[in-house]
Tab-separated table of C-alpha atoms in Angstrom:
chain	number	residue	atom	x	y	z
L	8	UNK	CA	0.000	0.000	0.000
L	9	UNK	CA	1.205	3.607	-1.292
L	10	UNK	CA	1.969	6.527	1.568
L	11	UNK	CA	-1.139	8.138	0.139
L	12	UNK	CA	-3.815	5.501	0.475
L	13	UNK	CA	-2.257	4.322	4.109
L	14	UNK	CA	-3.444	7.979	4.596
L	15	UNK	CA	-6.615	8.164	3.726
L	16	UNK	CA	-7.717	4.782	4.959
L	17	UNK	CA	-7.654	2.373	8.100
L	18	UNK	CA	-4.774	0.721	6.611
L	19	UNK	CA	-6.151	-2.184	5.561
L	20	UNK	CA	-6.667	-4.027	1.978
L	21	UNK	CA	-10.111	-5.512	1.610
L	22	UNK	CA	-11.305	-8.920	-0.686
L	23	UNK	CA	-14.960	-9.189	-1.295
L	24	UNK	CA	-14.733	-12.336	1.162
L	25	UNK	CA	-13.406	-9.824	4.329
L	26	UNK	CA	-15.437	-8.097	6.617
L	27	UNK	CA	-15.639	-4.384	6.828
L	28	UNK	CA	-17.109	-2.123	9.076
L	29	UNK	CA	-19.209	-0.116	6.311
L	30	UNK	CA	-22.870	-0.937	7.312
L	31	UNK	CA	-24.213	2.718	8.762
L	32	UNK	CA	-28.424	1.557	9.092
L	33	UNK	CA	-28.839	2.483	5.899
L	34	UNK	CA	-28.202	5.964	6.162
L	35	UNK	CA	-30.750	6.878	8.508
L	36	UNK	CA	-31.074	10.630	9.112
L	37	UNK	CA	-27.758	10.764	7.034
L	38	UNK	CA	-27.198	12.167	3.564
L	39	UNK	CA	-24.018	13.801	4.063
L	40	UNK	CA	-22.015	11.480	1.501
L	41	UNK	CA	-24.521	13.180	-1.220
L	42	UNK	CA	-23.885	16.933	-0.575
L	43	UNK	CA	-21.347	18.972	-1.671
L	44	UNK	CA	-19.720	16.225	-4.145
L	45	UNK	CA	-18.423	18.363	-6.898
L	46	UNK	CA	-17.597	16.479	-9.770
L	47	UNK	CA	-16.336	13.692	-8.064
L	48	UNK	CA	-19.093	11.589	-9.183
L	49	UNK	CA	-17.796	10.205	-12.009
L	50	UNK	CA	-19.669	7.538	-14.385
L	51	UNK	CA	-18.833	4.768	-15.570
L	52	UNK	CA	-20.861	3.293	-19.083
L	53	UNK	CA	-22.674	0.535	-17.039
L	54	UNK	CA	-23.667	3.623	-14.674
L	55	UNK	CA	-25.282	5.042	-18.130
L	56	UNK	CA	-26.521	2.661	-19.187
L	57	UNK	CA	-28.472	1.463	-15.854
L	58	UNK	CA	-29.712	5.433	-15.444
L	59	UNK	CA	-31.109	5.211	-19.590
L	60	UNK	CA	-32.402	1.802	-18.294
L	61	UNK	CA	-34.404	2.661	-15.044
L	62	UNK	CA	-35.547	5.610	-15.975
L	63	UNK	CA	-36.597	5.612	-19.285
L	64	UNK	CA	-35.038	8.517	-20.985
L	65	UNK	CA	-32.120	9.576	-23.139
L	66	UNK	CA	-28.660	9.949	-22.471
L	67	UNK	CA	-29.276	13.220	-24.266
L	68	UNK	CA	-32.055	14.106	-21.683
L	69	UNK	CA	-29.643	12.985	-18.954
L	70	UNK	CA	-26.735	14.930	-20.062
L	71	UNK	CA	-29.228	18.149	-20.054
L	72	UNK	CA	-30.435	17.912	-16.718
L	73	UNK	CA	-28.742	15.139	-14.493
L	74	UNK	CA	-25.132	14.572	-15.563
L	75	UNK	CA	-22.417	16.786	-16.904
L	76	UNK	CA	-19.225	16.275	-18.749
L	77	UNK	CA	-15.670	17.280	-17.420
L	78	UNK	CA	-12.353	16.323	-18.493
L	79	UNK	CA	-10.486	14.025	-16.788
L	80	UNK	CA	-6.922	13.226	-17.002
L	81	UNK	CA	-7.020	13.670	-20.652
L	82	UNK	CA	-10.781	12.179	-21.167
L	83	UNK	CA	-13.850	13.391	-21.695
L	84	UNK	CA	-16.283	11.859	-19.019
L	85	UNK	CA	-19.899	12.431	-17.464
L	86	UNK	CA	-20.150	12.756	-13.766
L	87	UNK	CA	-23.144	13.212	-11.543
L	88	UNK	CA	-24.425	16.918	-11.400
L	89	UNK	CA	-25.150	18.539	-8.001
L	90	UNK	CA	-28.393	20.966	-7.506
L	91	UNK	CA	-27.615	24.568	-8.092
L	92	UNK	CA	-30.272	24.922	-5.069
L	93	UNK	CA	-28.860	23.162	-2.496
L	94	UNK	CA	-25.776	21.489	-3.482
L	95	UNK	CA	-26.565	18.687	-3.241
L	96	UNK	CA	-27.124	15.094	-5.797
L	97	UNK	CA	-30.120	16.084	-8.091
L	98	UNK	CA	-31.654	12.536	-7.547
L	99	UNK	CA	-31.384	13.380	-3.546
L	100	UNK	CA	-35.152	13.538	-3.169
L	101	UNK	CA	-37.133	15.610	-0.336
L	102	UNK	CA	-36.978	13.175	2.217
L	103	UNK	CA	-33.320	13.198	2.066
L	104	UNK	CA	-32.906	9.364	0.596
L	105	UNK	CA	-31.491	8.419	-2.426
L	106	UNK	CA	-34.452	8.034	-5.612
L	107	UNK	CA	-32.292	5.934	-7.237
L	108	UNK	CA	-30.946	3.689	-4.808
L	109	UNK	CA	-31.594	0.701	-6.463
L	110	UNK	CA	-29.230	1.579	-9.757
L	111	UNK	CA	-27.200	4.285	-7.925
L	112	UNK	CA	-23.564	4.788	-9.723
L	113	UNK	CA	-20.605	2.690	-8.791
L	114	UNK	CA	-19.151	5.170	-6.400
L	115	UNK	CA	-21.775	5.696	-4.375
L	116	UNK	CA	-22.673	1.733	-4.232
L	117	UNK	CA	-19.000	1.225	-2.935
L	118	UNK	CA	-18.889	3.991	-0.680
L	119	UNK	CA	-16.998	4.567	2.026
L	120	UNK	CA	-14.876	1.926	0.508
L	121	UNK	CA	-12.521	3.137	-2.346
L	122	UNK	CA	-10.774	0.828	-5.042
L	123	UNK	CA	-7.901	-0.329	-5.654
L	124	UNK	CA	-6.471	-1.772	-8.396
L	125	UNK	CA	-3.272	-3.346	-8.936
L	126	UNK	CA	-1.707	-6.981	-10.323
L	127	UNK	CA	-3.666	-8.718	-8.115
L	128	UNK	CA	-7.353	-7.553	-9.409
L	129	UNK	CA	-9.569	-5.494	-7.690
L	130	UNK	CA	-9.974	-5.127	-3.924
L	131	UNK	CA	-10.939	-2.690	-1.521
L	132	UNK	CA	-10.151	0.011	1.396
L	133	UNK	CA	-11.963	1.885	3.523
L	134	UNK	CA	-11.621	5.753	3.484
L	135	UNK	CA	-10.650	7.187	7.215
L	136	UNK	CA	-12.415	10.355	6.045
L	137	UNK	CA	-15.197	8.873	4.417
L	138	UNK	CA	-18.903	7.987	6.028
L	139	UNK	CA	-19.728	10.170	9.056
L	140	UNK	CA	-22.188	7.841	10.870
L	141	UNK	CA	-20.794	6.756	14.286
L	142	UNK	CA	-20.681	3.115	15.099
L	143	UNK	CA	-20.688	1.112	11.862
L	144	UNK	CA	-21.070	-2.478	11.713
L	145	UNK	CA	-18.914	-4.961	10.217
L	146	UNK	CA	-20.159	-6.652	6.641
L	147	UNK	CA	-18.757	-8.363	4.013
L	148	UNK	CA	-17.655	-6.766	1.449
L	149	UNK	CA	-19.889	-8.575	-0.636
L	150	UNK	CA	-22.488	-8.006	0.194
L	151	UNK	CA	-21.683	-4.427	0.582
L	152	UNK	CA	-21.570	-4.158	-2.683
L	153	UNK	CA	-24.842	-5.715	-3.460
L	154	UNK	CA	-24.312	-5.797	-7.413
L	155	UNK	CA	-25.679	-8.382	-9.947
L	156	UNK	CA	-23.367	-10.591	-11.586
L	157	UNK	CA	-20.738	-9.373	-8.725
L	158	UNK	CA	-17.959	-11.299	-10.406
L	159	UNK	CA	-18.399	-9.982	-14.033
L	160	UNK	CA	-18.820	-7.210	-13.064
L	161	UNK	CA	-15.208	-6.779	-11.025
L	162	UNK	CA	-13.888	-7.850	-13.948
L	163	UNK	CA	-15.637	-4.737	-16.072
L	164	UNK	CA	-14.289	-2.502	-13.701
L	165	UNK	CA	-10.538	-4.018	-14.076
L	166	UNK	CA	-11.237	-4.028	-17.889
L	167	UNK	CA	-13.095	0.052	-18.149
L	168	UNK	CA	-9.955	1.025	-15.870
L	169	UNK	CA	-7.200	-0.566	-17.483
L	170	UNK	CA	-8.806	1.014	-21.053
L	171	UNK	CA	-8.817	4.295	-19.639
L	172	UNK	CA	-5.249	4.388	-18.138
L	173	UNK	CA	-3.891	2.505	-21.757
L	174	UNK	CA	-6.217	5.411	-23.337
L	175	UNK	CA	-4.446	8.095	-21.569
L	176	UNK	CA	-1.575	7.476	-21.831
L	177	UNK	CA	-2.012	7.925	-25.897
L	178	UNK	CA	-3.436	10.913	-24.849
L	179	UNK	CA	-0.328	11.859	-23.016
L	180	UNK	CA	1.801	10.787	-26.263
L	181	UNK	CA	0.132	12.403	-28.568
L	182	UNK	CA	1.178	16.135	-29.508
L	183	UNK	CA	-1.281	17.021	-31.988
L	184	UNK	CA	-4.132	18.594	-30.501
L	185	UNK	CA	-6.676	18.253	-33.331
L	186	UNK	CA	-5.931	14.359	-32.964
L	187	UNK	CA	-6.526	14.605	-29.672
L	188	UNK	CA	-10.029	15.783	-29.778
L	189	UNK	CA	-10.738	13.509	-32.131
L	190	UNK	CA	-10.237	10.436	-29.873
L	191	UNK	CA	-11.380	11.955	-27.216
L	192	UNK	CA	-14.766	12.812	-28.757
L	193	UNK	CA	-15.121	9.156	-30.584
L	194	UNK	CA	-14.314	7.414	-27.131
L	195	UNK	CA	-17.328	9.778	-25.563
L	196	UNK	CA	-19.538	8.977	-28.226
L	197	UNK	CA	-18.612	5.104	-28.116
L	198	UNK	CA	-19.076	4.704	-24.640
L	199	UNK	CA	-21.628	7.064	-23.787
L	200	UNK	CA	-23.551	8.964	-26.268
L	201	UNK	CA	-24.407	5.930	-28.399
L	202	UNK	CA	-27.301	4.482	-26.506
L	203	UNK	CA	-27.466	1.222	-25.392
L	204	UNK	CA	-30.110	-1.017	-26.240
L	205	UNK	CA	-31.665	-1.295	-22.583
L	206	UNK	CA	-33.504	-5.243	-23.409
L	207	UNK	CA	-29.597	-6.667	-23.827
L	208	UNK	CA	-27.421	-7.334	-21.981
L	209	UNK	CA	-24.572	-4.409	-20.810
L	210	UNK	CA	-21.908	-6.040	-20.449
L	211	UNK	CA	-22.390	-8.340	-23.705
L	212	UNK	CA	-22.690	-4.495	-25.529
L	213	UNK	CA	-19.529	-3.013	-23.601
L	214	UNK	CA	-16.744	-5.371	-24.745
L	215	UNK	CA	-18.149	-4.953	-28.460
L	216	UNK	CA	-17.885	-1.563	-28.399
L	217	UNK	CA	-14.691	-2.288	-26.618
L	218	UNK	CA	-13.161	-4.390	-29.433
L	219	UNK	CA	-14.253	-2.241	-31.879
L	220	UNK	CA	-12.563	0.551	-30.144
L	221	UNK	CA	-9.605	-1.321	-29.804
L	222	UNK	CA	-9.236	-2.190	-33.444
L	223	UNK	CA	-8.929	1.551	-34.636
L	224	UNK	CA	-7.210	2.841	-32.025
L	225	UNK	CA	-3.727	3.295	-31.376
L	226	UNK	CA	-2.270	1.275	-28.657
């Protein structure tokens, strides 16, 4: 473990099969982790896709009024808008509880826990400055989680991250700006803009945009 993460977290290196003390009651009375987020939100395209899915609209619609594009390191990539009113997530509803709980974005499922990803796969840690609820029980990280398809799915997340770090690092290489923009834009539109088809399967759609991606590409 790096000197940054051993400061930020308990110290520890989480498998789904470990116990972590994450479980806060479900939030009750607590919406702290969804105020004031920034940009830090960021989406993934199974987040997309399960927001087009559940509720029924556009990514176009989405990108008007729920999620926003930033750059990051070198990419362009949508993250979860906060309210102009109260600074808070826009799909925080008035009781203070999450509307979309159910398909909420990767980040949020996983939090206070924070990824890490090295040679090993995919595992966990859990952020000393994360959730604010006192006395948390211990759960497995599992179930924590609570995804579908759990296992494909940590393997999409090792796959999306290890694209986006080969990605920019082309990026990085490349001088020409007017290049640049150009794969920037066609990975947005490939991943993103292009709707899915919500009646198949994600992750079946993902890897052949991924390939396709892959065999145009510089890598």
């Amino acid at each position: 473990m790096n000197k940054n993460l051993e400061e930020i977290s308990d110290g520890k290196v989480y498998r789904l099969h470990d116990m972590v003390r994450a479980a806060c009651n479900d939030c009750e009375g607590c919406h702290a982790c969804c105020e004031d987020m920034g940009d830090s939100i960021i989406l993934d395209p199974l987040d997309v896709y399960l927001l087009q899915k559940n509720l029924g609209t556009s990514v176009e619609s989405l990108i008007e009024k729920k999620i926003e594009l930033r750059m990051v390191d070198g990419l362009i990539l949508p993250n979860m808008m906060m309210s102009e009113e109260t600074n808070c997530c826009v799909f925080l509803n008035e009781e203070g509880r999450c509307s979309i709980h159910s398909f909420r974005p990767g980040i949020c499922r996983v939090f206070p826990l924070g990824r890490i990803y090295d040679e090993e796969g995919l595992s966990y840690f859990l952020q000393r400055e994360g959730c604010v609820k006192a006395n948390r029980s211990k759960v497995k990280v599992s179930k924590w989680l609570d995804t579908p398809e759990l296992r494909k799915n940590q393997q999409y997340l090792i796959d999306w991250h290890d694209f986006r770090k080969q990605m920019e690092d082309v990026i990085a290489d490349t001088e020409d700006e007017k290049t640049v923009k150009t794969i920037t834009m066609f990975l947005l539109n490939t991943f993103f803009i292009q709707p899915y088809d919500v009646n198949v399967d994600f992750y079946e759609q993902f890897y052949a945009r991924l390939e396709r991606i892959r065999a145009v590409l510089p890598q």
